[in-house]
Every structure is written in C-alpha cells, then in structure tokens.
XYZ file of C-alpha atoms in Angstrom:
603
model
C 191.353 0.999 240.294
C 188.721 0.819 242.699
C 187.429 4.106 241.725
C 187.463 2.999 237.873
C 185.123 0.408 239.112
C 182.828 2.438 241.185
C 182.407 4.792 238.418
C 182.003 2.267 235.324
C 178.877 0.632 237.844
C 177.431 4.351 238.671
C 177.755 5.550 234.812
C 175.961 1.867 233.894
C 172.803 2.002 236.635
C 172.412 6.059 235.284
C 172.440 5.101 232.207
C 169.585 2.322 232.490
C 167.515 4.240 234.704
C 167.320 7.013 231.635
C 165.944 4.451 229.303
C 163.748 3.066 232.013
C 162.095 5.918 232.355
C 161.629 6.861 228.340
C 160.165 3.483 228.411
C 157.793 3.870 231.173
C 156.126 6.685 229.279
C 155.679 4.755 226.495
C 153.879 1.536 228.288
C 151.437 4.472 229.397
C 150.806 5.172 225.706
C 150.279 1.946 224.884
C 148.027 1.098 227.620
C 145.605 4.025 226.572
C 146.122 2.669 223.009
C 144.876 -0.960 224.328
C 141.924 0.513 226.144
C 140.357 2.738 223.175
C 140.908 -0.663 220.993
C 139.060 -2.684 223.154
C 136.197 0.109 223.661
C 135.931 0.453 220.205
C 135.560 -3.380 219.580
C 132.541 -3.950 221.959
C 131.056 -0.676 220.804
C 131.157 -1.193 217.576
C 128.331 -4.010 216.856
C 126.039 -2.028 219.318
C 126.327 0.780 217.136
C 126.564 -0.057 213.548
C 124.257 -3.224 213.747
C 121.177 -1.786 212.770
C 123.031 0.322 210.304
C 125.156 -2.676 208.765
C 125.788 -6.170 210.319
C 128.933 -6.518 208.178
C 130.566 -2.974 209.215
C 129.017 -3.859 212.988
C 131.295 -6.752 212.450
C 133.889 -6.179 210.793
C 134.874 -3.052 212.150
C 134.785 -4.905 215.831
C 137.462 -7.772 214.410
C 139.464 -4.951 213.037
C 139.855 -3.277 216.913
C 139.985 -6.796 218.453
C 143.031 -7.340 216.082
C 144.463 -3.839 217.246
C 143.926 -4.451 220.912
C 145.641 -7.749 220.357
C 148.632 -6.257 218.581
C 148.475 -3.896 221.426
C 148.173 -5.951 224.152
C 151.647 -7.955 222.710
C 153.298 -4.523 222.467
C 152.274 -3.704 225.791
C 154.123 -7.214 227.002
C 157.133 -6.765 225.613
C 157.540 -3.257 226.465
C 156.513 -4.626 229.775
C 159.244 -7.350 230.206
C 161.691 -4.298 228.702
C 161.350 -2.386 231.576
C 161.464 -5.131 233.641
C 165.175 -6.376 231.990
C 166.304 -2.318 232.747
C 165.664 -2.223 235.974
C 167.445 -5.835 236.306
C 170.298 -3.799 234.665
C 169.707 -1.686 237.626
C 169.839 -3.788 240.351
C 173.102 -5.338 238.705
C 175.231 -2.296 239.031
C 173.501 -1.235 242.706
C 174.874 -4.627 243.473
C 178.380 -4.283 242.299
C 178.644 -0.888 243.943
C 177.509 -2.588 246.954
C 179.938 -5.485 246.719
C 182.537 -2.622 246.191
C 181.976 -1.358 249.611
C 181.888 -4.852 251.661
C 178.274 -5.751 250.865
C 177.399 -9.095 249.994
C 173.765 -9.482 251.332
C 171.893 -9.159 248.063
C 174.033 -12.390 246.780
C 173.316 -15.864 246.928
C 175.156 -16.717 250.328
C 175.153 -21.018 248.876
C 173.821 -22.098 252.672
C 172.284 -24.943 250.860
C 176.557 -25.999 250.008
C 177.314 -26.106 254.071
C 179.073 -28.972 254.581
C 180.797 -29.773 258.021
C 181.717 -33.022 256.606
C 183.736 -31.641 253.712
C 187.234 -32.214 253.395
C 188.088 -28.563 253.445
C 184.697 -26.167 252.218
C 183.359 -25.540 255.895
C 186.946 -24.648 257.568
C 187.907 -22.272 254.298
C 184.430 -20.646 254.910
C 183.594 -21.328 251.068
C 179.956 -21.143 251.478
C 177.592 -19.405 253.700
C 176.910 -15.591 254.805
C 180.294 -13.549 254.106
C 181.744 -16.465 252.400
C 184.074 -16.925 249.433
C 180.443 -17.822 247.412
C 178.989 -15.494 249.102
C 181.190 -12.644 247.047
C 181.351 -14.621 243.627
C 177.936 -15.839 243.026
C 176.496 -14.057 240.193
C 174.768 -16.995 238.800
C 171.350 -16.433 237.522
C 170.814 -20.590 236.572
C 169.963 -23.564 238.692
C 172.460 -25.206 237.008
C 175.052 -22.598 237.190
C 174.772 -22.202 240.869
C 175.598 -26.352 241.493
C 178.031 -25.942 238.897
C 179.667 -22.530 240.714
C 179.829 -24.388 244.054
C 181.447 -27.287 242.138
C 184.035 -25.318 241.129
C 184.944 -24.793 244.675
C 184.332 -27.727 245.961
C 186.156 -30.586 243.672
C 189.614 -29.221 243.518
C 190.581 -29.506 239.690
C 193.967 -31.116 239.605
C 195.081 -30.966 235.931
C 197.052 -27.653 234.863
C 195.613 -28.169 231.778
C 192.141 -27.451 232.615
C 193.068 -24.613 234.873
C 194.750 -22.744 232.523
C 191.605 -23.639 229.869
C 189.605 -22.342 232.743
C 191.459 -19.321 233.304
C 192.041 -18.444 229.759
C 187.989 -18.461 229.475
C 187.695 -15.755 232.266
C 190.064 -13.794 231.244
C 187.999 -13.324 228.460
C 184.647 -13.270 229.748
C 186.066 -10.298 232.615
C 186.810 -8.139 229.644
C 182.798 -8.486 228.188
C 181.153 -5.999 230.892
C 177.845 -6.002 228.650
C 177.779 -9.565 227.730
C 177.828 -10.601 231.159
C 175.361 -7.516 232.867
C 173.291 -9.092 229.616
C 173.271 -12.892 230.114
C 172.692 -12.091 234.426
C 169.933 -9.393 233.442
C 168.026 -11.851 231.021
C 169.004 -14.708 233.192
C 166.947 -12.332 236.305
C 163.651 -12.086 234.170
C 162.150 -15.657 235.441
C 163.330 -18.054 238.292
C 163.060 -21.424 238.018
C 162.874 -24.613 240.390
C 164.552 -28.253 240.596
C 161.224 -29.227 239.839
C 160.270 -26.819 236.147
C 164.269 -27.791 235.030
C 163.281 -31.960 235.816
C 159.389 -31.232 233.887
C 160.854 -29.551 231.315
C 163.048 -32.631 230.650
C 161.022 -35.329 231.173
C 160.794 -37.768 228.490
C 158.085 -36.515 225.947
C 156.954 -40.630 225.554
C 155.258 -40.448 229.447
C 152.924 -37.980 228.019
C 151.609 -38.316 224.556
C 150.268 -41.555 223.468
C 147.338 -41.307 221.696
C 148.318 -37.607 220.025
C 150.828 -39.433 217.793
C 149.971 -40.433 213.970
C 149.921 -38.533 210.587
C 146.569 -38.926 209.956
C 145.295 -37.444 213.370
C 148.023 -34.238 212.867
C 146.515 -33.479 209.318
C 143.036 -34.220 210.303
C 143.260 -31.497 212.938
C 144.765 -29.485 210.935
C 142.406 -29.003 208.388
C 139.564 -28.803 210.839
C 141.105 -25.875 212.544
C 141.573 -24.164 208.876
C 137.988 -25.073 207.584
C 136.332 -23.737 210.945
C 137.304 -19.913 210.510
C 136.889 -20.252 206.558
C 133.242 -21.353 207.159
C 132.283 -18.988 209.855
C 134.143 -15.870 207.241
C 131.502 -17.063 204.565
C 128.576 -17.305 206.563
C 129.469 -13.545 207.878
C 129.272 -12.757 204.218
C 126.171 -14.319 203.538
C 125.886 -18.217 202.855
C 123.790 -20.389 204.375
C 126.763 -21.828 206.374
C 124.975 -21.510 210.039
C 125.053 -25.242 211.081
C 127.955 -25.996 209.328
C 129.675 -23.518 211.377
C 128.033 -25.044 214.870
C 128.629 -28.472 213.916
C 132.320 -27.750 213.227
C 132.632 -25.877 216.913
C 131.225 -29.108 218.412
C 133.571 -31.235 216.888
C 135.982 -29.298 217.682
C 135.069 -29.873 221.488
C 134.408 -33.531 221.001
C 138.530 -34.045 219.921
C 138.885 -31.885 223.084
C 137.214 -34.232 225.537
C 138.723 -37.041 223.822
C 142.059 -35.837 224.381
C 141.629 -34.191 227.330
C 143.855 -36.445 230.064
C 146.762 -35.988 227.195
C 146.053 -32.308 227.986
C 145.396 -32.341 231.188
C 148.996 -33.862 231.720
C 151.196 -31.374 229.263
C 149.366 -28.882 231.183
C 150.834 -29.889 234.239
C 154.479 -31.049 233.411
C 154.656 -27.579 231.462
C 152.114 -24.862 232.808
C 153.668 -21.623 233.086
C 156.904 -22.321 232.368
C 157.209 -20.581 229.116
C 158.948 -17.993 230.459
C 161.814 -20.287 231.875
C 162.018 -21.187 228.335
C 161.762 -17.838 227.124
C 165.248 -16.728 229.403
C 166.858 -19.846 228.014
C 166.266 -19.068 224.660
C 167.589 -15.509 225.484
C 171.116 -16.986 227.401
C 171.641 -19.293 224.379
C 171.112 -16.553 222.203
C 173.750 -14.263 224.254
C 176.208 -17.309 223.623
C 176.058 -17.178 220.348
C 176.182 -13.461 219.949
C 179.820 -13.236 220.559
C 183.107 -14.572 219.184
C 185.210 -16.066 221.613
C 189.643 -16.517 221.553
C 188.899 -18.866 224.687
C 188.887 -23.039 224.010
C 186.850 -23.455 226.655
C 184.088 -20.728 225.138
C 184.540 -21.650 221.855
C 183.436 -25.317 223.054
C 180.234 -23.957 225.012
C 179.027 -21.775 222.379
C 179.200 -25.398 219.919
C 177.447 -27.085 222.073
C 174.786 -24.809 221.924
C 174.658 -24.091 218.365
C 174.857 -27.728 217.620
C 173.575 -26.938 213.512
C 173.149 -23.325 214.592
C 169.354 -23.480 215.451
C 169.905 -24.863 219.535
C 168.224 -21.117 220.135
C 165.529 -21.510 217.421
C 164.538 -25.155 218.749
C 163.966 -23.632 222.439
C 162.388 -20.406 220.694
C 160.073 -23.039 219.100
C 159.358 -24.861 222.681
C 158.511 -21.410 224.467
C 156.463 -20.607 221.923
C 154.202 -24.040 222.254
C 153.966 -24.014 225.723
C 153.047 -20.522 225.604
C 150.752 -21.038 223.103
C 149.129 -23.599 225.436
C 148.949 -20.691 228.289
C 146.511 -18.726 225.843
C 144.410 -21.378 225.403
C 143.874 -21.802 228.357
C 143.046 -18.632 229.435
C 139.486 -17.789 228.974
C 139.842 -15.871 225.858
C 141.261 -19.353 224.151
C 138.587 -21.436 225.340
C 135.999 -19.784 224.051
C 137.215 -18.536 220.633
C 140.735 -20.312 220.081
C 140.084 -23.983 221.278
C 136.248 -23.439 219.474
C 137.712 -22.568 216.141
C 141.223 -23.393 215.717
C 141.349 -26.540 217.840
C 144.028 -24.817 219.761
C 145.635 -27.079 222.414
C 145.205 -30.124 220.924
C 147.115 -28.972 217.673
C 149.487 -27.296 220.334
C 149.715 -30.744 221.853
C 151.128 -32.434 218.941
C 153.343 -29.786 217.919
C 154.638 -30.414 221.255
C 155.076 -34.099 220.921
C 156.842 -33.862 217.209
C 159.004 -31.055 219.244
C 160.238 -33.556 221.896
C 160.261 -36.405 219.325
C 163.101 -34.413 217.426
C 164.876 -33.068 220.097
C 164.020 -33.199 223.751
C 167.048 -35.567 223.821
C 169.422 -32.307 223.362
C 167.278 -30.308 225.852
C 170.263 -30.991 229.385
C 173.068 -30.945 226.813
C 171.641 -27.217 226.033
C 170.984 -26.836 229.834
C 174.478 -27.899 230.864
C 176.603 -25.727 228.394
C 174.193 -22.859 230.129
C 174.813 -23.965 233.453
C 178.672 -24.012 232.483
C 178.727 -20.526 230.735
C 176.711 -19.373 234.090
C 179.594 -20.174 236.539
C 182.498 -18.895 234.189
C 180.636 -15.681 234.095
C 180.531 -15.449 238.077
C 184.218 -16.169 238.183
C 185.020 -13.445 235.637
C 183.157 -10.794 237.431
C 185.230 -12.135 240.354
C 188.159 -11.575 238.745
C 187.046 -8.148 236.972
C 185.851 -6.536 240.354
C 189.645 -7.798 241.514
C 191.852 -6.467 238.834
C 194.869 -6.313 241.342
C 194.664 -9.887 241.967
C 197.082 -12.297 239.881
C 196.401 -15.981 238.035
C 198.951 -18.007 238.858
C 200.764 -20.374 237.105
C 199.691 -24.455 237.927
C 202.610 -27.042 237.316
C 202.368 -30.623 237.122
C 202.858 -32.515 240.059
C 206.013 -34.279 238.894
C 205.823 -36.555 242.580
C 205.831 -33.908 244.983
C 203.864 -31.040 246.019
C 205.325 -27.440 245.372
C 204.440 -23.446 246.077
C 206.043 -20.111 245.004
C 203.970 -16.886 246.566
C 204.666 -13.548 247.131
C 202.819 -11.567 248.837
C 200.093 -13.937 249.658
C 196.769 -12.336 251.308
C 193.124 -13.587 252.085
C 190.865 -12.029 249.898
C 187.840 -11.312 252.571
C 190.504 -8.528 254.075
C 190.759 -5.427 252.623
C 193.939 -5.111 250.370
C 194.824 -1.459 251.864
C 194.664 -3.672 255.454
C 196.056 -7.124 254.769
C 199.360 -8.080 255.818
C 200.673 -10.588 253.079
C 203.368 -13.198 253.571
C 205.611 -15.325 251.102
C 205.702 -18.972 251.233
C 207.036 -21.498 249.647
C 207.265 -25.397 249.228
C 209.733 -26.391 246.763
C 208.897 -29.925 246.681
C 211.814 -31.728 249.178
C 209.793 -30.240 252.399
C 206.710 -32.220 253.203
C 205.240 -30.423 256.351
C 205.527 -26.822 257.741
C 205.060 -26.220 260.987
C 203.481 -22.750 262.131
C 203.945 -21.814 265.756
C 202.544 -17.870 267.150
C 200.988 -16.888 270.490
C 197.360 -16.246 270.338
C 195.804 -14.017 267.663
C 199.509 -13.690 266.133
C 197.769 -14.729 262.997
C 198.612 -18.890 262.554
C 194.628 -19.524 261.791
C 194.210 -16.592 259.565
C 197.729 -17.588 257.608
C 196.392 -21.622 257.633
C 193.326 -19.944 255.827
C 194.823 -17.927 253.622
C 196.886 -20.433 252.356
C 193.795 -22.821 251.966
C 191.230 -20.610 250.239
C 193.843 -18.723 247.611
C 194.981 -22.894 246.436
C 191.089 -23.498 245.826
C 190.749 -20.331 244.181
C 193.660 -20.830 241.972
C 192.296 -24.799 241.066
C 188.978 -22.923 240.069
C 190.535 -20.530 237.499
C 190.104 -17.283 239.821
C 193.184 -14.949 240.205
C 194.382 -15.147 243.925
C 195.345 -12.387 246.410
C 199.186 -12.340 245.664
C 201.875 -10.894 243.679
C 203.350 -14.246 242.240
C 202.113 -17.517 242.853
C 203.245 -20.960 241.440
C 201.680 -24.186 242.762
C 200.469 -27.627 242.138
C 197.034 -28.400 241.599
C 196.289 -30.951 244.440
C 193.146 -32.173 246.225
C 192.902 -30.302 249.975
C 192.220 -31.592 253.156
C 191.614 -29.574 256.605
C 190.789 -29.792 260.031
C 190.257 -26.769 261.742
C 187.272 -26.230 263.071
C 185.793 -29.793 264.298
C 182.257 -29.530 266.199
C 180.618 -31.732 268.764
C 177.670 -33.190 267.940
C 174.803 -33.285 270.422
C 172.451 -35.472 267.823
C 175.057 -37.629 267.122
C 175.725 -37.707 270.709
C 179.540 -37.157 269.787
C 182.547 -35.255 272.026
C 184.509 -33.008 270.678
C 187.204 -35.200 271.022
C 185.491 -38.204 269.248
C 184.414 -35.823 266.093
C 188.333 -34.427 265.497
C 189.482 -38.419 266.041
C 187.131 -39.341 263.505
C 187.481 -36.353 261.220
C 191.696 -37.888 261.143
C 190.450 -41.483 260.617
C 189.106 -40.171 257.493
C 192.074 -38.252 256.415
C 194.103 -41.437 256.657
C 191.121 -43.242 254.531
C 192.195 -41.312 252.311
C 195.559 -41.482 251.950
C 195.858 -45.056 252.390
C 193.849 -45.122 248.693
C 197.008 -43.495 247.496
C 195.111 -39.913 246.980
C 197.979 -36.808 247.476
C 196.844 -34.318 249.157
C 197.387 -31.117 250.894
C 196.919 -31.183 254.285
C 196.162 -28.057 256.441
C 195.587 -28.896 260.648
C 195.047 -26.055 263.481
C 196.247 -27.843 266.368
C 195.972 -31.700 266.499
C 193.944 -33.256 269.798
C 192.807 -29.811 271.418
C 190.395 -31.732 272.707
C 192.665 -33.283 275.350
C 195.394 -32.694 277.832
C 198.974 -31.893 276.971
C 201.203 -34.540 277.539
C 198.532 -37.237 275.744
C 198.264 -34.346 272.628
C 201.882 -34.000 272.674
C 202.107 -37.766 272.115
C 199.406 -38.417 269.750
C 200.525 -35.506 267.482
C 203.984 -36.907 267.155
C 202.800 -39.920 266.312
C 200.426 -38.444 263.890
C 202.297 -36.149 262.285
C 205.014 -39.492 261.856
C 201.945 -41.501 260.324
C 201.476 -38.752 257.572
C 205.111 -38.784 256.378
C 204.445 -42.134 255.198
C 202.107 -41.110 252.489
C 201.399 -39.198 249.599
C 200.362 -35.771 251.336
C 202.211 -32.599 252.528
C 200.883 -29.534 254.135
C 200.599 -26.774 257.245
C 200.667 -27.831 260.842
C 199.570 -24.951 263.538
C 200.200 -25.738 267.047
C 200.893 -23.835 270.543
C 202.856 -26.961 271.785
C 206.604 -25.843 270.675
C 207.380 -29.457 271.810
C 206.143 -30.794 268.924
C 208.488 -28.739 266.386
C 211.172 -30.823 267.782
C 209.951 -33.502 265.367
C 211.492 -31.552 262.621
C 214.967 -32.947 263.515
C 213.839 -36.133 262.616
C 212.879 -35.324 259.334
C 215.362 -33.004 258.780
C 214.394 -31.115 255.402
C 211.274 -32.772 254.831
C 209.868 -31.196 257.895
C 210.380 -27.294 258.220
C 209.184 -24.651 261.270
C 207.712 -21.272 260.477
C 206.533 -18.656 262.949
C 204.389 -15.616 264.109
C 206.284 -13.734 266.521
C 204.987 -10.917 268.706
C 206.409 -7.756 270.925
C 205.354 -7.981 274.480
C 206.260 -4.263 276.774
C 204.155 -2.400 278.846
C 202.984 -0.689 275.930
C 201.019 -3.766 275.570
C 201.158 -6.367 272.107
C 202.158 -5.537 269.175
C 201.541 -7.811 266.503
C 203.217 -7.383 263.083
C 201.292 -10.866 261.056
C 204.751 -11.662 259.376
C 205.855 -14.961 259.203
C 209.212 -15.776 259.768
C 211.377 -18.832 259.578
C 212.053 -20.614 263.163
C 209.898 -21.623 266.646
C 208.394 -18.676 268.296
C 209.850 -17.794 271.255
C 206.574 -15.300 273.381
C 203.348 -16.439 274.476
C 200.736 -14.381 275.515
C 197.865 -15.858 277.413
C 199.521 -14.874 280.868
C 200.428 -10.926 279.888
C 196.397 -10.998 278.358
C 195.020 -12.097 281.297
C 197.192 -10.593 283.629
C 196.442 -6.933 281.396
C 192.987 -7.842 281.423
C 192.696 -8.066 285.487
C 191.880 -11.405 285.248
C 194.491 -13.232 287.268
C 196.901 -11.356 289.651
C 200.260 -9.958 287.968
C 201.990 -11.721 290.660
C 201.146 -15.191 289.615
C-alpha cells in the first residue's frame, strides 16, 4: 500500500510540473504582448498628433486598454503557475512524509504545553510530533482548530463517529483536498489581517454613510469621463472637464482620514480574501454523504452567495489597492472618484454582512482541520477507526494489536490490552528499556487519536471516550525556582483537583515520586495509588518498585498487574516488547553496568 501511495504522489507532482511548464511559456507570450501594448500607447500620440489628434488619441486608449487586458491576463496566468507549483510542493511533501520526513510541516511549537494534562508527555506537538505528521492546514483558524482536536479530548461517541464519518469521506477526495491546501498556499495570513478583516465596519466609516452622498458620487464619477469623451471630440468642454477633476480631489481631501483608515485596517489583504473566496468556493463544489460536511458546506452557502459576498469584498479592497497605486491616483481617483466610491461600497458591504464574515471563517477553519485528519488517515490506510461506546459508569478498552504510530509498522511490536470496565488500574512492571514508557505512550496517543476521529495503529480497538491525564515527564524549574520533586508533587495536586470536581478520567503515571528515595516512594505511592480508587478515574501505573504491585491484593479485580519481561544470558538482553499478564521477575541495571565495565562483575 505504501507503494500505491508513493506512486499516486509521483504520478500527481509529474503531472503538475507538465502544465507548469506549458504555462510558463505562455506568461512569456503574454509579457511580450504587454510590452508592444504599452509601446504602442506612448508612441502613438507622438506619432499621429500632427497627422490627427483624434487617431493620436484614440489609437493610444485603444493599446492602453490592451495592455490593461494584458497586464490582468498576465496576473492570473501568474498566480496559475504559482497554484501548480503549490500542487508541486504538495506531493514532494507527501513523498517526503512517506519516507519519515516531517520538516517541511508545521511542527505546532507555538501548542507546547508542559502544563497540559497529557499534550507534552504524548509528544502531541513539537518537532517529530503527532502534529508534526498531521498538519496540513493551510488556515489560521484551521491550525488552532487542528491542535484543538488534540488537545480537548471529545468525549461523546456521537461526535466521534460524526467526526470520523466526515474523514472518511474527505480521505477518499485526493483532488479536493491537494485543491483546498494548494489555494489555501497562495497567500498567508496573520492574527492580525484575520482580526482587521473583522473588525466592526461602524469604527471606520462615519461620515461616508447617506444616500444622497452615494448617488452624488456616483454621478460625478459618470459625468467626469462623459465630459472629457466630448471635449476629445470637439466641444468646448475644457474647464468643465478641470473643474470636475478638482472636485473630484476636494471629496478626496474631505474624506481622506475615512480613507486613510480603510487603508490601513485592509491594505493588501485582498489576496487573503481572494484564497477565502477560493476555499469557500471548493466547499461548495462538492456533494458530501458526511453530516458533519453537509453542515459546513451550509454554513457557508448560507442563501448560496457566502462565496459571492467575499468575491465582492476582495474585489473592493482590491479595487482600493489600484487606486492607490500611482496609476489610480492620477487617472482613476481624478476621474472616477475611485476610493471614495470604493469606500462606500465597502461600508454598504460590511453594513449587510460583515456580521457573517467569522461564521464564514470558522466553517473554513473547521473544513481545514478535517482535511488534515483525512490525509492522516489516507497516507495510513492500514490503520483502523475504532468503535467509541458510551461510558455507561466505567471506563472500558478492547485492542488488538495496538502500536504507536511514530514507529514504523514493518518494526513495531504491538500488544493487546484490555479494560473491561470492573478493573480500575493496571499496573506495568519491566526492567529498563523493556518497553513500559513506550507501551504507557502508546496507549495514550492512539485514545487521543481515536477521540479526534483519526484511525489508530491497531487491528481492533473499542474504547470509551474519556478526558486523559499523565505524568510522565515532570521538569524542574530553575525560573520558578522549583525541584523536581516539588513540580511532580504539584503536577498530582492537580490531578486530584480534578477529580475531586467529579471529572473521570484516564490516568496514565511513569513511576510515582522518582524524585525521592525508596522506602518514602514506596509509601507515598501506596497511598496514592489508594487515594485514586476513591474517584472517578482509572488508568496505567509504570513502576520499577515490584513492592508496590502488592497493592493489587487489596483491590483484588479492580487493580490488575501487567509486565515486560526480558532474557538475560551471556549472549547479552534480549528484549521481545510483549506484554504479558503478572510482576516481572529480571532487572537489568546490574548485568548493564556490569556488561558495560562500569562496576566490577563481582559486586
């Protein structure tokens, strides 16, 4: 399957680079084209104006209007290119991603959370991270909304299966999603263009509101060219003309802090708007079996013109970019009034519906994530969705052949496991590097993957949907001026904050009070691990202390012991990553060390 994969990505970036290339020769065509245009429409009044003032002139708009028409052709062949090679770069990735490669992906450093209840111990975000190898998200909004996913467990079976239902879907639409990344790749944005771009449209406008001021402008920037056509023809029309162009830049300097101010909250964002008119459009473009898709695409056709309304923003706030170039200040805002017209186009824009504008945003943002997850699940196709159940009081899981997903399937030793509901607490015992931490992990990052919608590393997997919690990888704090010690007690103070608000949870500890000497973490573990069976949680325990599995009699039932065993010979280890029911009965610090010359084999 893997080969299926590497040869649908290398057929795809082929295929683009073809058209690139039949494009590229035609942006040199048209850039020749533009040039002779433009030649032609200085030359031509030097020329013909002793010959005829009107052909001097005439002929000159004519190739002005050509070099215009040429200059838009040349753009969009421009930005064409531009989405191939995106195209490109799409596939390169995914071939890259194929063979371990995650470096050209969002890595979601910004998402690092030590604090977390379980994101920083699961390695969900940073370089080589669970994000790291699902981002695909080409949206501010999609991004926060993608690390969301992994980060709130969702609880409800429901909404898991909606969720996994929609990427289903979505991994079977190849082109729709290279499409919606590729277009999404054409402009970046910031917090700060997404929080302009929604500002309320009543901080800016004031005095560009009215009727009367919207057809008053109007029909100025109509008479203006009319007069200045018949005085080219012959009337007397000369300082009719002239008065009109200093009117013109009297209503420009009267409304010039109205301008000044759109200018800045909207300045060359156009082409933000111009990708989000494009994703919207991409929404709509398809049908969709999914609930969850069907609901997006709604949202954004809200009367079936969300795309048209966002069309018709881009195209005002580009519209204000001309006139602001020096082109439109000297011919566009002298006869057609450009930017203040512009300006109140703008303002009747917002006044209608800038109030949809993060409803339009959000369904984005939303469509966004689901299309990371189903590339996810598409570049995965041996991975399974399981099957969330209701919670029904306890906790319970079914896997076979459970794996973590950052090891190579061909490599990965998988285990079964399962908590039917009447065990609260597993305890994991193994000698060093027998796999406990990796297993503790594996357990942890294939729950939040099944809560997001994902398919998980495993043949069969049944589980309830539950809210995590972890502590394995506590860190001192030198700013904080906190021990070790201190940070893991606190990081448990907050677990039991938790639980005493009635939350369930899953629980998932690597050794409880490392940070102190045996007999005390002996003792404070017991009486831990007794604190936690009075509340609403269950979970994984690893430890090296085979003391503390004799709690399980106890709690016979409820608490259960699971190990990692090892060979020791003179071989050396051998380590076979299968968990087994029972205490482990070899450690292998001393045989290490002793192998390793660093104490004497006769101590």
């Amino acid at each position: 399957m893997h080969s299926d994969l590497v040869a649908l990505y290398s057929h795809r970036s082929g295929q683009f680079a073809q058209q690139k290339e039949a494009l590229r020769r035609k942006l040199g065509a048209f850039s020749l084209f533009r040039l002779l245009c433009f030649c032609a429409a200085i030359g031509f009044p030097f020329y013909f104006y002793s010959i005829n003032v009107r052909l001097a002139w005439g002929g000159s708009l004519v190739f002005f209007t050509l070099f215009l028409a040429g200059v838009k052709r040349f753009q969009y062949l421009t930005k064409k290119v531009q989405l191939l090679s995106n195209y490109i770069e799409i596939n390169q990735h995914e071939l890259n991603y194929l063979n371990g490669d995650f470096k050209n992906f969002d890595e979601g450093s910004a998402f690092v959370n030590p604090q977390h209840t379980y994101s920083f111990d699961l390695d969900l975000f940073g370089p080589g991270s669970l994000f790291n190898r699902i981002n695909r998200t080409c949206t501010l909004g999609g991004k926060k909304l993608l690390s969301e996913y992994l980060s709130i467990p969702e609880v409800s079976p429901d909404r898991i299966c909606s969720r996994q239902e929609a990427i289903r879907e979505l991994s079977e639409k190849v082109e729709l999603r290279q499409s919606f990344a590729a277009n999404g790749m054409q402009t970046t944005e910031s917090k700060e263009d997404l929080d302009q771009i929604q500002k309320d449209e009543s901080l800016l406008f004031g005095a560009l509101r009215g009727p009367f001021l919207r057809i008053f402008c109007l029909s100025v920037s109509i008479i203006t060219p009319l007069v200045l056509l018949l005085w080219i023809i012959g009337l007397p029309l000369k300082t009719a003309f002239w008065g009109l162009v200093l009117l013109q830049w009297i209503l420009l300097g009267a409304f010039a802090k109205n301008l000044k101010l759109i200018q800045q909250q909207f300045g060359k964002r156009s082409g933000i708007l111009q990708k989000y008119t494009s994703l919207i459009n991409l929404i709509n473009s398809d049908q969709y079996h999914s609930g969850l898709l069907s609901e997006i695409q709604q949202k954004v056709r809200k009367d079936g013109l969300a795309e048209l309304h966002i069309h018709e923003l881009e195209h005002i706030i580009a519209a204000f970019d001309v006139g602001n170039s020096q082109i439109g200040l000297l011919v566009f805002n002298s006869l057609l009034l450009w930017n203040v017209r512009y300006a109140i186009r703008l303002q009747r824009w917002y006044a209608r519906y800038g109030k949809e504008i993060p409803g339009w945003f959000e369904s984005i943002a939303h469509f966004d994530a689901l299309s990371s997850l189903a590339t996810f699940a598409f570049n995965n196709p041996e991975y399974i969705y399981p099957v969330p159940v209701e919670a029904n009081g306890h906790f319970s899981i079914q896997s076979e052949g459970v794996g973590h997903p950052f090891i190579a399937s061909e490599r990965c030793v998988c285990n079964d496991f399962s908590m039917d509901g009447k065990e609260r607490f597993v305890i994991v015992t193994g000698a060093n590097m027998a796999g406990k931490s990796t297993f503790l992990r594996t357990l942890g990052i294939n729950l939040v993957m099944g809560m997001s919608g994902l398919p998980v590393f495993a043949r069969n997997m049944t589980f309830t949907p539950i809210a995590l919690y972890t502590n394995m990888r506590t860190t001192d704090s030198l700013v904080n001026e906190e021990s070790y010690f201190f940070a893991e007690l606190k990081r448990l103070r907050y677990l039991l904050d938790l639980l005493e608000q009635g939350i369930p949870l899953f629980v998932i500890l690597d050794e409880i009070l490392r940070g102190t000497n045996s007999i005390d973490k002996l003792s404070g573990s017991r009486g831990f691990v007794r604190r936690l069976m009075n509340y609403p949680c269950s979970g994984l325990i690893a430890t090296h202390d085979l003391k503390l599995t004799e709690i399980a009699t106890e709690y016979e039932g409820k608490i259960l012991t699971e190990c990692f065993e090892i060979q020791l010979s003179d071989a050396g280890l051998h380590f076979d990553y299968l968990l087994t029911p029972g205490v482990t009965q070899t450690m292998n610090a001393t045989f290490l060390m002793k192998k390793m010359g660093i104490i004497d084999s006769e101590d």
